[in-house]
Amino acid sequence: MNRIEATLIATGLKIAIVNTRWNHFIVDRLVEGAELAFVQHGGNTEDLDLVTVPGSFEVPLVAKTLAESGRYDAVVCLGAVIRGATSHYDFVAGSATNGLARIALDTGVPVAFGILTTETIEQAVERAGTKAGNKGGEAILAVIETANVLKQLR
Ligand SMILES: O=c1[nH]c(NC[C@H](O)[C@H](O)[C@H](O)CO)c([N+](=O)[O-])c(=O)[nH]1
């Protein structure tokens, strides 16, 4: 069987990270995790561009713009939508998810979904570098591998 698989080598890749100011106590840890994973896999931190937006609702438009620019091998989207007392959570989480789902297919650029959607702050903390790892690091590794697969296919 011919297997087409890619490495996790980030050397030479240029990646844009979109992060939110909302819940920055959590999201800043996701950004740190993404940068660390990128550098640990051979990436140059100068090849990372960080674009900050107010909240997760604003992420898809900026992520699409970055993907369409042609300047990046991938886009990583980092945020944290944490359920509150109202149903606002559902609308923000849903719009961010639906918005991001289409960008990769529309632009041909890998887009990582690193927006936490949690019921509690504790669950978010667990995914930002404690008991459940760092979803920012996981997100950038996913698009490093995907970008390398695409380089083989194109
Ligand atoms: O990123 C988030 N944005 C949130 N709201 C702001 C939203 O993303 C927009 O920035 C805002 O609605 C203005 O468009 C959140 N909550 O409201 O709970 C949240 O938990 N996380």
mmCIF file of C-alpha atoms in Angstrom, residues 16 18 51 53 58-69 72 75-77 99-100 103 107 109 111-112:
data_model
loop_
_atom_site.group_PDB
_atom_site.id
_atom_site.type_symbol
_atom_site.label_atom_id
_atom_site.label_comp_id
_atom_site.label_asym_id
_atom_site.label_seq_id
_atom_site.Cartn_x
_atom_site.Cartn_y
_atom_site.Cartn_z
ATOM 1 C CA ALA A 16 -0.660 32.947 11.257
ATOM 2 C CA VAL A 18 -5.527 34.420 15.430
ATOM 3 C CA VAL A 51 -3.279 38.632 15.147
ATOM 4 C CA VAL A 53 -9.254 40.042 17.850
ATOM 5 C CA GLU A 58 -14.567 37.850 15.198
ATOM 6 C CA VAL A 59 -12.112 35.037 14.532
ATOM 7 C CA PRO A 60 -13.542 33.560 11.294
ATOM 8 C CA LEU A 61 -13.420 36.785 9.250
ATOM 9 C CA VAL A 62 -9.808 37.519 10.221
ATOM 10 C CA ALA A 63 -8.791 33.888 9.740
ATOM 11 C CA LYS A 64 -10.337 33.906 6.253
ATOM 12 C CA THR A 65 -8.538 37.132 5.378
ATOM 13 C CA LEU A 66 -5.209 35.691 6.503
ATOM 14 C CA ALA A 67 -5.797 32.447 4.597
ATOM 15 C CA GLU A 68 -6.714 34.359 1.430
ATOM 16 C CA SER A 69 -3.602 36.560 1.661
ATOM 17 C CA TYR A 72 0.739 31.629 5.131
ATOM 18 C CA VAL A 75 -3.798 29.515 10.095
ATOM 19 C CA VAL A 76 -4.313 28.605 13.762
ATOM 20 C CA CYS A 77 -7.381 29.972 15.579
ATOM 21 C CA GLY A 99 -17.411 30.070 10.264
ATOM 22 C CA LEU A 100 -14.079 28.289 10.580
ATOM 23 C CA ILE A 103 -12.450 28.560 5.415
ATOM 24 C CA THR A 107 -9.190 28.822 0.511
ATOM 25 C CA VAL A 109 -5.243 26.649 3.435
ATOM 26 C CA VAL A 111 -7.081 26.070 9.430
ATOM 27 C CA ALA A 112 -6.774 24.681 12.977
#
